[in-house]
Coordinates of C-alpha atoms and ligand atoms in Angstrom, one line a residue:
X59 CA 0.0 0.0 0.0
X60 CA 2.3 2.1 1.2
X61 CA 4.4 1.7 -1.9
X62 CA 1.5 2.7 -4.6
X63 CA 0.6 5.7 -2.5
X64 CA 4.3 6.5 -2.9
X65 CA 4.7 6.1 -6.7
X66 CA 1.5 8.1 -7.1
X67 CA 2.6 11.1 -5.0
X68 CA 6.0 11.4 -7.0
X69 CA 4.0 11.1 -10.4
X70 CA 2.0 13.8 -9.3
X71 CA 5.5 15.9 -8.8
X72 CA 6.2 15.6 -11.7
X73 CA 3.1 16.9 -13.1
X74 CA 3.1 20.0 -11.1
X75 CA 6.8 20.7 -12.5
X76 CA 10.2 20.0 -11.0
X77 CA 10.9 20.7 -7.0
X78 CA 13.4 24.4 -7.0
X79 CA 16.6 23.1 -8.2
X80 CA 19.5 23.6 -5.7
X81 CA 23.6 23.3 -6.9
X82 CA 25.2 20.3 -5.7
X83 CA 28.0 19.1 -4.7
X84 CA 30.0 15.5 -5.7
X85 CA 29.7 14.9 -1.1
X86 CA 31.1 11.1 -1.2
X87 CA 32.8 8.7 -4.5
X88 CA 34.0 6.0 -5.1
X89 CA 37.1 6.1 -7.8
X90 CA 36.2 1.9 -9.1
X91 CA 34.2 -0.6 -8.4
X92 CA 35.2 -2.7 -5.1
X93 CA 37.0 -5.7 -5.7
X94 CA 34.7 -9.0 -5.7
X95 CA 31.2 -7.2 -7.0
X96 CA 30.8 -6.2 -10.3
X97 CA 28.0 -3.8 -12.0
X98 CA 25.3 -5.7 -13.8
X99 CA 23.3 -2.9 -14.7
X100 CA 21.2 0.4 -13.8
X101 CA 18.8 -0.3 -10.8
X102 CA 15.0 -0.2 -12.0
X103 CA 13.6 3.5 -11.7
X104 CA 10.7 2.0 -10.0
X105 CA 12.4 0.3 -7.4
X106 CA 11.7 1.7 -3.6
X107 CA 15.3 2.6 -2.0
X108 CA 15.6 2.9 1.7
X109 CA 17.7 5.3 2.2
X110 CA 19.4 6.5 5.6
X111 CA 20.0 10.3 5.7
X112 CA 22.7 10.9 9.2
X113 CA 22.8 14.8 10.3
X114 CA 25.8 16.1 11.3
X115 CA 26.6 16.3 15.4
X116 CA 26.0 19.1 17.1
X117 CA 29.0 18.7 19.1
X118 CA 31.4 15.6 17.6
X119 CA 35.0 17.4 19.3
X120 CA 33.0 17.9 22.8
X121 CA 31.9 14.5 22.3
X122 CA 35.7 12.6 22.3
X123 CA 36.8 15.5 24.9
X124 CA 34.1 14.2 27.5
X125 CA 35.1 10.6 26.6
X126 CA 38.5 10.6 27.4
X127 CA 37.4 12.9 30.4
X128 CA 35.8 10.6 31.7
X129 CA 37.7 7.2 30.8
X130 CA 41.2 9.0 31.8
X131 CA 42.9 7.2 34.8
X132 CA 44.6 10.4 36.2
X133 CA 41.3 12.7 34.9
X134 CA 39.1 13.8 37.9
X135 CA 36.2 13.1 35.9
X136 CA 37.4 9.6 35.6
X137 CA 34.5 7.1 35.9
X138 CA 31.5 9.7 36.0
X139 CA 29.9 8.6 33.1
X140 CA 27.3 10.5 31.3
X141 CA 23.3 9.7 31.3
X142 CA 22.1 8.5 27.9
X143 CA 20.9 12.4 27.3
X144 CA 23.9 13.9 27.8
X145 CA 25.9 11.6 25.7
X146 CA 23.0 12.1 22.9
X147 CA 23.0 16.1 22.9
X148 CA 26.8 15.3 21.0
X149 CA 25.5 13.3 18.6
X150 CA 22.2 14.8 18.2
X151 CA 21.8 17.6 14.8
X152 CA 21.3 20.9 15.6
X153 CA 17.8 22.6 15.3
X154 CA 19.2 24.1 12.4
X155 CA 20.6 21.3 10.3
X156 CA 17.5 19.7 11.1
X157 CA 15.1 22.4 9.7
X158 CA 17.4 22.6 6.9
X159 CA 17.5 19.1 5.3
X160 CA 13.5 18.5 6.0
X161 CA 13.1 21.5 4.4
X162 CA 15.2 20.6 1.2
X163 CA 13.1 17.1 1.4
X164 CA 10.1 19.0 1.7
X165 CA 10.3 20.8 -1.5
X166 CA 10.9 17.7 -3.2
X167 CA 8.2 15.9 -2.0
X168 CA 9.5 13.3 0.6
X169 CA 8.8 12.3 4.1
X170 CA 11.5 11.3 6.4
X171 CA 10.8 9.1 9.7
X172 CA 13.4 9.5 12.3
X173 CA 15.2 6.9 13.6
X174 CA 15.4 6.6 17.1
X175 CA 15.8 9.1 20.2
X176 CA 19.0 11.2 19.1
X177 CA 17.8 12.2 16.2
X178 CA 20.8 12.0 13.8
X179 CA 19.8 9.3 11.4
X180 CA 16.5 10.0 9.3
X181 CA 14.8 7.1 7.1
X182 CA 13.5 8.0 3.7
X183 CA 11.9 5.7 0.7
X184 CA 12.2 7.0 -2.7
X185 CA 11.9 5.4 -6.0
X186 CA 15.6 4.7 -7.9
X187 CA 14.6 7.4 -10.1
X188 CA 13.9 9.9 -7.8
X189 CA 17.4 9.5 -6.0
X190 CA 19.3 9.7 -9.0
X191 CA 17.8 13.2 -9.9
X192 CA 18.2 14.5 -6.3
X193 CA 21.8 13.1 -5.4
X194 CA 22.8 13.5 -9.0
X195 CA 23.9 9.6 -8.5
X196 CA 24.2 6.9 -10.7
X197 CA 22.0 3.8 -8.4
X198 CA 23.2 0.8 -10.2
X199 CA 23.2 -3.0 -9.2
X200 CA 26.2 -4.5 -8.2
X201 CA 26.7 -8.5 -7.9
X202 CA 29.1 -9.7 -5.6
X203 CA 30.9 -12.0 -7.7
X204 CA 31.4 -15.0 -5.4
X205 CA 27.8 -15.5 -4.0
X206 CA 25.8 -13.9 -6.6
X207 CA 24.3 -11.6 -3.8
X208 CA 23.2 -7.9 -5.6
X209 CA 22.8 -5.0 -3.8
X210 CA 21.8 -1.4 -5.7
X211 CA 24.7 1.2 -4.8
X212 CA 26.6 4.3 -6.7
X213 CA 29.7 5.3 -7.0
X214 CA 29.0 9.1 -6.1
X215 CA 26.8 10.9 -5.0
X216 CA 26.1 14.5 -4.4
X217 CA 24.3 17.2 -1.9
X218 CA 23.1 20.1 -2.2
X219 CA 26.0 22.9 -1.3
X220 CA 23.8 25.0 1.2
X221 CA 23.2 21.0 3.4
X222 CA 27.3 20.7 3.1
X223 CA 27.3 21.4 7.0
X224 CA 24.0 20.4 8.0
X225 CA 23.7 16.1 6.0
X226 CA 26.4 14.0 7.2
X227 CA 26.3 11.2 4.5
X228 CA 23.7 8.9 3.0
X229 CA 23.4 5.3 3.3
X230 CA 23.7 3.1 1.5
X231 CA 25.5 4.5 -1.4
X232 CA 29.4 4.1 -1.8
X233 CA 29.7 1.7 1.2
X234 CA 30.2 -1.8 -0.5
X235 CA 30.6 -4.6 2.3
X236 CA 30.5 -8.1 0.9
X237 CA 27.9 -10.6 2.1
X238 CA 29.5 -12.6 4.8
X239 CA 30.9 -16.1 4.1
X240 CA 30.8 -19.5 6.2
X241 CA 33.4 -18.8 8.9
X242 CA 36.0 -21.6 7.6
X243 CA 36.9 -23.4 11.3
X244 CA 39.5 -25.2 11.2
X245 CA 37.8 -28.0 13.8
X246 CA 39.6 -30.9 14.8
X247 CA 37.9 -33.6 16.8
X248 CA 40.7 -35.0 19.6
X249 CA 41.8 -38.5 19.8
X250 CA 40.0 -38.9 23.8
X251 CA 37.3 -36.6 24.8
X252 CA 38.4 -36.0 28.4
X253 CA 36.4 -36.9 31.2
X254 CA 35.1 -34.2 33.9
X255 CA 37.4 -35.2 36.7
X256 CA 40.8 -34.9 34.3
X257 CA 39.4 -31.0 33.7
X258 CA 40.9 -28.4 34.4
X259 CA 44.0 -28.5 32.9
X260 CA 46.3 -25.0 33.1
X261 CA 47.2 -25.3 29.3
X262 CA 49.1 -28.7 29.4
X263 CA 46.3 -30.6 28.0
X264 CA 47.4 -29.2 24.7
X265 CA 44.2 -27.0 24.2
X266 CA 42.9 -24.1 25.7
X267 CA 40.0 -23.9 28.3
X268 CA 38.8 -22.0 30.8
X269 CA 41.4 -22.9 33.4
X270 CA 44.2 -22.6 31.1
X271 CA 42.8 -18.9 30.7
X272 CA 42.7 -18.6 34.2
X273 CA 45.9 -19.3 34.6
X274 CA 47.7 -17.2 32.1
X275 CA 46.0 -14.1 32.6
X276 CA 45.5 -14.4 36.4
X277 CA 41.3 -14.2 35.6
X278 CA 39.7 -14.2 39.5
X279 CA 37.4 -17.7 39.5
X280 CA 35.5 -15.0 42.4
X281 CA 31.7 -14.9 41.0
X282 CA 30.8 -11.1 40.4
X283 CA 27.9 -9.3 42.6
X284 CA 26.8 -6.2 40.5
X285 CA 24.0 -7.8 38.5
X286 CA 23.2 -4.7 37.0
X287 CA 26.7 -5.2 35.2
X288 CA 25.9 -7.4 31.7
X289 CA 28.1 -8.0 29.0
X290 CA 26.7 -8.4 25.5
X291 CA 28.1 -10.6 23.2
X292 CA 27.1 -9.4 19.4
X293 CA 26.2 -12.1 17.6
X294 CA 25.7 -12.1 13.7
X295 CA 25.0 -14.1 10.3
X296 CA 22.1 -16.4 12.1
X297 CA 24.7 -17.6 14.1
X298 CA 23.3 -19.3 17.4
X299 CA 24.7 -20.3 21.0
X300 CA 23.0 -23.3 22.3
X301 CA 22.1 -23.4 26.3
X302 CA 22.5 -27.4 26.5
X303 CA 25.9 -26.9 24.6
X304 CA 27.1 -24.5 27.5
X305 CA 25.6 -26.6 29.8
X306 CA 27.9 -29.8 29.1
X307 CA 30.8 -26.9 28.4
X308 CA 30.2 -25.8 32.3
X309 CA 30.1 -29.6 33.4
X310 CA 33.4 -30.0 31.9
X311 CA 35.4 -26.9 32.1
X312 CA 33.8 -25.1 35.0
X313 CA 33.0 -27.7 37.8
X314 CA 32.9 -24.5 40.4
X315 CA 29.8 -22.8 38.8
X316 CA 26.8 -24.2 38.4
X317 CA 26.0 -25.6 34.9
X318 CA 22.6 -24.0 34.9
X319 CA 24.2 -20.7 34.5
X320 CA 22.8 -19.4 30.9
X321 CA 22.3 -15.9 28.8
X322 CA 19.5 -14.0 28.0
X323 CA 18.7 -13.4 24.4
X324 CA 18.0 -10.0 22.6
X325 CA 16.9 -10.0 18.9
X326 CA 18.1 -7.3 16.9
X327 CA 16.4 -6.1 14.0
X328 CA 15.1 -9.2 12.6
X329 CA 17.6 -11.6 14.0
X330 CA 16.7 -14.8 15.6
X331 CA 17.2 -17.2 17.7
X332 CA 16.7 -21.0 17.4
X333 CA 19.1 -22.6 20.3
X334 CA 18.7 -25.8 18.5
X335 CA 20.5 -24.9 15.9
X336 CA 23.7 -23.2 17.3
X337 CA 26.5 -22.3 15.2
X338 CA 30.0 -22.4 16.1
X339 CA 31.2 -18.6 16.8
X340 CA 28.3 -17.9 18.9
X341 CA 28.6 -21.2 21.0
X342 CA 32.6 -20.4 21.6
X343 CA 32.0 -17.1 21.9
X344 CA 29.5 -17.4 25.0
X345 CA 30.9 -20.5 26.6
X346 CA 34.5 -18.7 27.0
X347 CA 32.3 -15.7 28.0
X348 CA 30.5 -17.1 30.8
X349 CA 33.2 -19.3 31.4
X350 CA 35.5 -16.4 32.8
X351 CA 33.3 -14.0 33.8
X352 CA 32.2 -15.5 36.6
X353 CA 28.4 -14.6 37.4
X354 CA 28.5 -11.7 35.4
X355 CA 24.8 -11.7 33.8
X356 CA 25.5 -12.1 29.6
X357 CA 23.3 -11.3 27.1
X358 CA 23.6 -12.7 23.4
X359 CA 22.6 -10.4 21.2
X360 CA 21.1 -11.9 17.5
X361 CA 21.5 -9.3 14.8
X362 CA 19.6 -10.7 11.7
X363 CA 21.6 -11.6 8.5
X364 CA 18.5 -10.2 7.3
X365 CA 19.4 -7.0 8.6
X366 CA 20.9 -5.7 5.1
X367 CA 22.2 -2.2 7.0
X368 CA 25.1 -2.0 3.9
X369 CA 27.5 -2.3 6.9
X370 CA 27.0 -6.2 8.0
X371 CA 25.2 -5.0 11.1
X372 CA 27.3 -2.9 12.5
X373 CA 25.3 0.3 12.0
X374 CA 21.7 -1.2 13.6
X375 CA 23.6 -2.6 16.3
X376 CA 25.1 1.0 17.1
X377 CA 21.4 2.4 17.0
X378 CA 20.4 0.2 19.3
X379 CA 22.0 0.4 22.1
X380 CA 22.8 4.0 21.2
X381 CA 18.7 4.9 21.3
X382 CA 18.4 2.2 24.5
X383 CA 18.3 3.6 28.2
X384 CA 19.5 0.4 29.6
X385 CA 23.1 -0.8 28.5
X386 CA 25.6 -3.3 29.3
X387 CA 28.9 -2.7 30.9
X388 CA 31.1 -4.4 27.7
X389 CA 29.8 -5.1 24.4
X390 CA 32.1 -8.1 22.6
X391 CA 32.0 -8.6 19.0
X392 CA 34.1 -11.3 17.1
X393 CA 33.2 -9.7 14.2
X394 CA 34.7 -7.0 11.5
X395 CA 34.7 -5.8 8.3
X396 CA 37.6 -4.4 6.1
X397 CA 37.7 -0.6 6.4
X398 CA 38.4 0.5 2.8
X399 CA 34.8 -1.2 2.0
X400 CA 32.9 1.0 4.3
X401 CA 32.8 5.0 3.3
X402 CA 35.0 7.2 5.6
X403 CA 31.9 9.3 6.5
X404 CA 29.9 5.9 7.6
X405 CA 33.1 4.7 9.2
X406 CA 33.5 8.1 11.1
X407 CA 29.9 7.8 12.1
X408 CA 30.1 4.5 13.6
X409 CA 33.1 5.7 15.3
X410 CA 31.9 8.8 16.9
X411 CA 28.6 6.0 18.3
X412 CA 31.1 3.8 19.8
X413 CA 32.8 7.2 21.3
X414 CA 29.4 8.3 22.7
X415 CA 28.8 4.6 24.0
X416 CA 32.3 5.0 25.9
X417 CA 31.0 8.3 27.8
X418 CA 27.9 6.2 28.9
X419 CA 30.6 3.3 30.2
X420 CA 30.3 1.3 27.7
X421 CA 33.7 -0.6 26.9
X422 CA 33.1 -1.8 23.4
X423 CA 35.3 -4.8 22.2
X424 CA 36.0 -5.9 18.6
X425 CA 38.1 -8.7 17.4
X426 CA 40.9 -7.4 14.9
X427 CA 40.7 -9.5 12.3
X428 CA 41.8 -13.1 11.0
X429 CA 43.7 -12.5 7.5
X430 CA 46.7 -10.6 9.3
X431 CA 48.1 -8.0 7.0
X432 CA 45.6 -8.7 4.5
X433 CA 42.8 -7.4 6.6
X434 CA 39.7 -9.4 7.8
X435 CA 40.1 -12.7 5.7
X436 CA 42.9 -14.3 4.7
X437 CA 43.4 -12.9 0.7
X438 CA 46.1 -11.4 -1.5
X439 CA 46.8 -8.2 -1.6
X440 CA 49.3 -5.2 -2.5
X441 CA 49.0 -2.7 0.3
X442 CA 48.0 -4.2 3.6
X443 CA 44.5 -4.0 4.3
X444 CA 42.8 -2.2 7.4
X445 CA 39.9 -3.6 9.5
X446 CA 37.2 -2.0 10.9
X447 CA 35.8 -1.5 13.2
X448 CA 39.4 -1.7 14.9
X449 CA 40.8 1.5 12.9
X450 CA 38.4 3.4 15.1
X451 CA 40.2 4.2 18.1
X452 CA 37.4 4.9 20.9
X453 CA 37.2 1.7 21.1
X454 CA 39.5 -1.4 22.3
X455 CA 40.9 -3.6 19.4
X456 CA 41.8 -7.4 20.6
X457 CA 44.4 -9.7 18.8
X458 CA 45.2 -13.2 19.1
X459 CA 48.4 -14.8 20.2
X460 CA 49.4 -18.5 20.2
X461 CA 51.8 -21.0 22.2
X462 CA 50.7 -19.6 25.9
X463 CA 52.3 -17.2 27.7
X464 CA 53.7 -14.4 27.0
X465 CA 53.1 -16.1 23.1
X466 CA 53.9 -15.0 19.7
X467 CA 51.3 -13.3 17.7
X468 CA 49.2 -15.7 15.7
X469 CA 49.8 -15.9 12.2
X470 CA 46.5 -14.7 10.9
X471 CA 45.8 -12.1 13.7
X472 CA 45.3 -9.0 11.7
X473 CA 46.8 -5.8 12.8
X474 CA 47.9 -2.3 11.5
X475 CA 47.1 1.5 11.1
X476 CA 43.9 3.3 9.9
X477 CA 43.9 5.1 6.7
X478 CA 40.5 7.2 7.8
X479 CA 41.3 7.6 11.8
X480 CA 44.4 9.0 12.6
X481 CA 46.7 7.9 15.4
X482 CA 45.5 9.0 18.8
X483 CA 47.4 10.5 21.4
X484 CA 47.4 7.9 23.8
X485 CA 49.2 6.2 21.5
X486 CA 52.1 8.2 20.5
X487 CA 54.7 6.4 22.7
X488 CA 54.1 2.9 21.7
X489 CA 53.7 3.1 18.3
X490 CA 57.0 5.6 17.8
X491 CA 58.3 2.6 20.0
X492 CA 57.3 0.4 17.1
X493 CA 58.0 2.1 14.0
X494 CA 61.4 2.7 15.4
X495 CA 62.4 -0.6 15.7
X496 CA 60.4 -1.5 12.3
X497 CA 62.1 0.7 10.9
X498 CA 61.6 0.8 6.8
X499 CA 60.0 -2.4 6.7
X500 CA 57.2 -2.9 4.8
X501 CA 57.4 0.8 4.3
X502 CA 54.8 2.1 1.8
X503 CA 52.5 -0.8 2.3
X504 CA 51.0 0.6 5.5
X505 CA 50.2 4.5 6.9
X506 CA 52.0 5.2 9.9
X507 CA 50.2 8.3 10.8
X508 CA 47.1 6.0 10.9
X509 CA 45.6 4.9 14.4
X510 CA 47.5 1.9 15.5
X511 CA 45.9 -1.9 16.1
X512 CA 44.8 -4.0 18.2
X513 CA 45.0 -2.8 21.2
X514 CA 46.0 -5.7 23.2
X515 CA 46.3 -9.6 22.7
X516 CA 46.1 -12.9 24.2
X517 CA 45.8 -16.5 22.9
X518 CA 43.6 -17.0 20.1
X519 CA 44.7 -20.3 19.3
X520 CA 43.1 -24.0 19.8
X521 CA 40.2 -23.6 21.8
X522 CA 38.0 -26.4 23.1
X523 CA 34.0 -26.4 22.7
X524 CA 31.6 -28.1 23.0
X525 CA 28.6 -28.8 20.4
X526 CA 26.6 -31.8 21.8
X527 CA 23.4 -30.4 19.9
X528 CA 24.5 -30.0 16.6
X529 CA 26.7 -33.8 16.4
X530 CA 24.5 -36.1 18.8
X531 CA 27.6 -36.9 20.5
X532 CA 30.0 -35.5 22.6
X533 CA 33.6 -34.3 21.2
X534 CA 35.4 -31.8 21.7
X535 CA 36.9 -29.5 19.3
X536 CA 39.8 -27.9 19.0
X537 CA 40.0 -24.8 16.2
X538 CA 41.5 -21.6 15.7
X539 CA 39.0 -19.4 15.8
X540 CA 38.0 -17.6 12.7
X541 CA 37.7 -13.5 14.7
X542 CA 38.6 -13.9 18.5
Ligands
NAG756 C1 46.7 7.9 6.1 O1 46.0 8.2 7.3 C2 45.6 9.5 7.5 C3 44.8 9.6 8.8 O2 45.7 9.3 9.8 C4 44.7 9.9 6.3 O3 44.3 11.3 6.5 C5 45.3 9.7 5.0 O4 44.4 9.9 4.0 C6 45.8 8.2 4.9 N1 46.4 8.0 3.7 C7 46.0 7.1 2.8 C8 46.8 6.9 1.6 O5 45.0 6.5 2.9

């Protein structure tokens, strides 16, 4: 319905005569197609695009000035986090941007929803044809070569001059992410499956658990108290954790906690959850979670593969818990994309959400990637390729390191500098530490005034799970994970 009553109110634009023309201005481009897709052909005029419009901050300087106010050991603002309002009046548009770009939709005829409680991101459907007059872009289909999935982007796109400081970006246009692909485990099913009573080893079993963790990194075994701390763990791609699967994982690996302790589930914008059908990331993920954090409540959070948000999830799961009152403690995400596929203005968006997350108390985690130099997947490449979210640096990047303590760093833990965020200040002596003794190695192939990555490390490297539910027998697995 909605739909018809939209293609009749643009037809009758057109009648009356074209909306007051406005110069524009090339705002975001794209200088070739990405690697992997491939343009099949214009989009259909016809065809509905949803479109997301973001407004520029009122405040994005004020916003990383609070944050590392308040996250700054020797700061006396350390630790007084902001309410969810005050962390939204930086990210929220002026009164004036906002009067601006409804007005400029106005005149041509469209209606924008708002999306969520700040008020920086607006939602608007227009036809293909409609959005190639008003952006001056070129919406085209795109196939991604090696799944056939097609999505309708442009290469550029345009604003008008007098919105240049008042309309942030528009989504999706020259963002490109690739569909994401079975995570490729490397599983490996061990000779004896060990019994309860020979658990828990301290990493001479040949395999990591919980105890083995414990161990290296000194992790208290103390259960926590604050139960109004949670921890999320993102979860993506219909990927599942299974509660009889952590069950049996707790029987083996955590005989000092009940094996009744579980998670909560929260369903993100059209995710899921079917626990009989768990999938190998989640399970890990929120066994070794609730396996170490002792007592601390943890939430799983399903964002649904078929939330197409052009960023794979990323951007809804910002909005979320950016537009939610209630919020965990740590958000964990053993997921990430490669930076060059996401546009610098999205990127910086995301960015300045995980910033305003931070002022709330929020410590947001992201694995770095599993393809090392070559950026989230294991691929050729000429320059070495940045992930993201991990380029961003308000938040905390993690690596993976093999053969125990202290380790070496795994062979496909992915690291290296930004090319859109540049390196931040509480950086400066470690990574003129590192460049120094680098020296002109690899020089060119990386940007060294680019924020530095990950963050920290730790052993990423043969992990034990379990997956009763999904073999009908119990065996333990040993893999490398694909994104710790
Ligand atoms: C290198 O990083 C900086 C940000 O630190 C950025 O401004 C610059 O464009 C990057 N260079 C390239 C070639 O991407």
């Amino acid at each position: 319905m909605f739909l018809k009553g939209f293609v009749l109110l643009s037809l009758s634009i057109c009648i009356w005569g074209t909306p007051l023309s406005r110069s524009l201005e090339v705002h975001e481009s794209r200088d070739t197609i990405p690697e992997g897709f491939t343009l099949t052909g214009p989009a259909s005029p016809d065809t509905v695009l949803d479109l997301q419009l973001a407004l520029v901050s009122s405040d994005p300087d004020g916003l990383i000035e609070k944050l590392y106010d308040v996250i700054t050991l020797s700061s006396a603002n350390y630790g007084q986090y902001l309410s969810t309002d005050e962390s939204n009046y930086f990210l929220a548009p002026t009164q004036e941007s906002m009067t601006a770009v409804n007005e400029w939709l106005a005149e041509n005829g469209i209606t924008s929803t708002t999306i969520g409680s700040v008020g920086n991101w607006l939602s608007i459907s227009i036809p293909v044809s409609q959005a190639n007059a008003i952006f001056d872009a070129d919406f085209s289909v795109f196939t991604y070569e090696s799944s056939g999935a097609e999505s309708i982007r442009t290469l550029s796109y345009s604003i008008p001059s007098s919105l240049k400081d008042h309309l942030d970006l528009v989504h999706p246009t020259v963002t490109f992410v690739p569909p994401r692909t079975q995570l490729p485990f490397n599983t490996v099913k061990l000779a004896t499956v060990p019994s309860p009573a020979a658990t828990p080893s301290a990493c001479d079993n040949g395999y990591v658990d919980p105890a083995c963790l414990q161990s290296l990194y000194s992790i208290p075994t103390t259960p926590a108290t604050e139960t109004s701390n949670y921890l999320v763990v993102a979860g993506y791609d219909d990927q599942y954790p299974s509660a009889s699967d952590l069950e049996l994982f707790l029987q083996y690996f955590r005989m000092d906690i009940s094996d009744t302790t579980t998670y909560k589930v929260i369903e993100i914008s059209g995710g899921e959850y079917n626990p009989n059908d768990p999938g190998v990331e989640a399970d890990l993920d929120t066994q070794y979670t609730i396996g170490l954090a002792t007592d601390v409540p943890v939430t799983f959070a399903s964002v649904g593969e078929s939330a197409d948000d052009g960023t794979g999830g990323f951007l809804l799961t910002a909005q979320y818990f950016i537009n939610s009152d209630t919020y965990p403690s740590v958000m964990t995400t053993s997921y990430g994309t490669n930076e060059n596929e996401i546009s610098s203005k999205v990127a910086n968006n995301l960015c300045n959400t995980y910033a305003a997350l931070g002022t709330r108390g929020i410590s947001v985690l992201f694995a770095s990637g599993d393809g090392g130099v070559s950026g989230s997947q294991s691929a050729s490449c000429t320059d070495f390729v940045v992930t993201f979210p991990s380029g961003c640096p308000y938040l905390t990047s993690v690596g993976a390191t093999e053969d125990f303590s202290p380790g070496t760093a795994a062979s496909f833990s992915a690291g290296g500098f930004s090319n859109y965020f540049s390196r931040p200040s509480y950086q400066n002596s470690a990574v003129e530490t590192y460049l120094e003794y680098l020296g002109n190695t690899y020089s060119g192939l990386y940007n060294a005034s680019g924020r530095g990555y990950p963050d920290v490390s730790a052993q990423g490297v043969d992990f034990v799970n379990l997956c009763l539910s999904t073999i009908l027998e119990c065996r333990v697995e040993m893999f490398q994970p694909l994104f710790v």
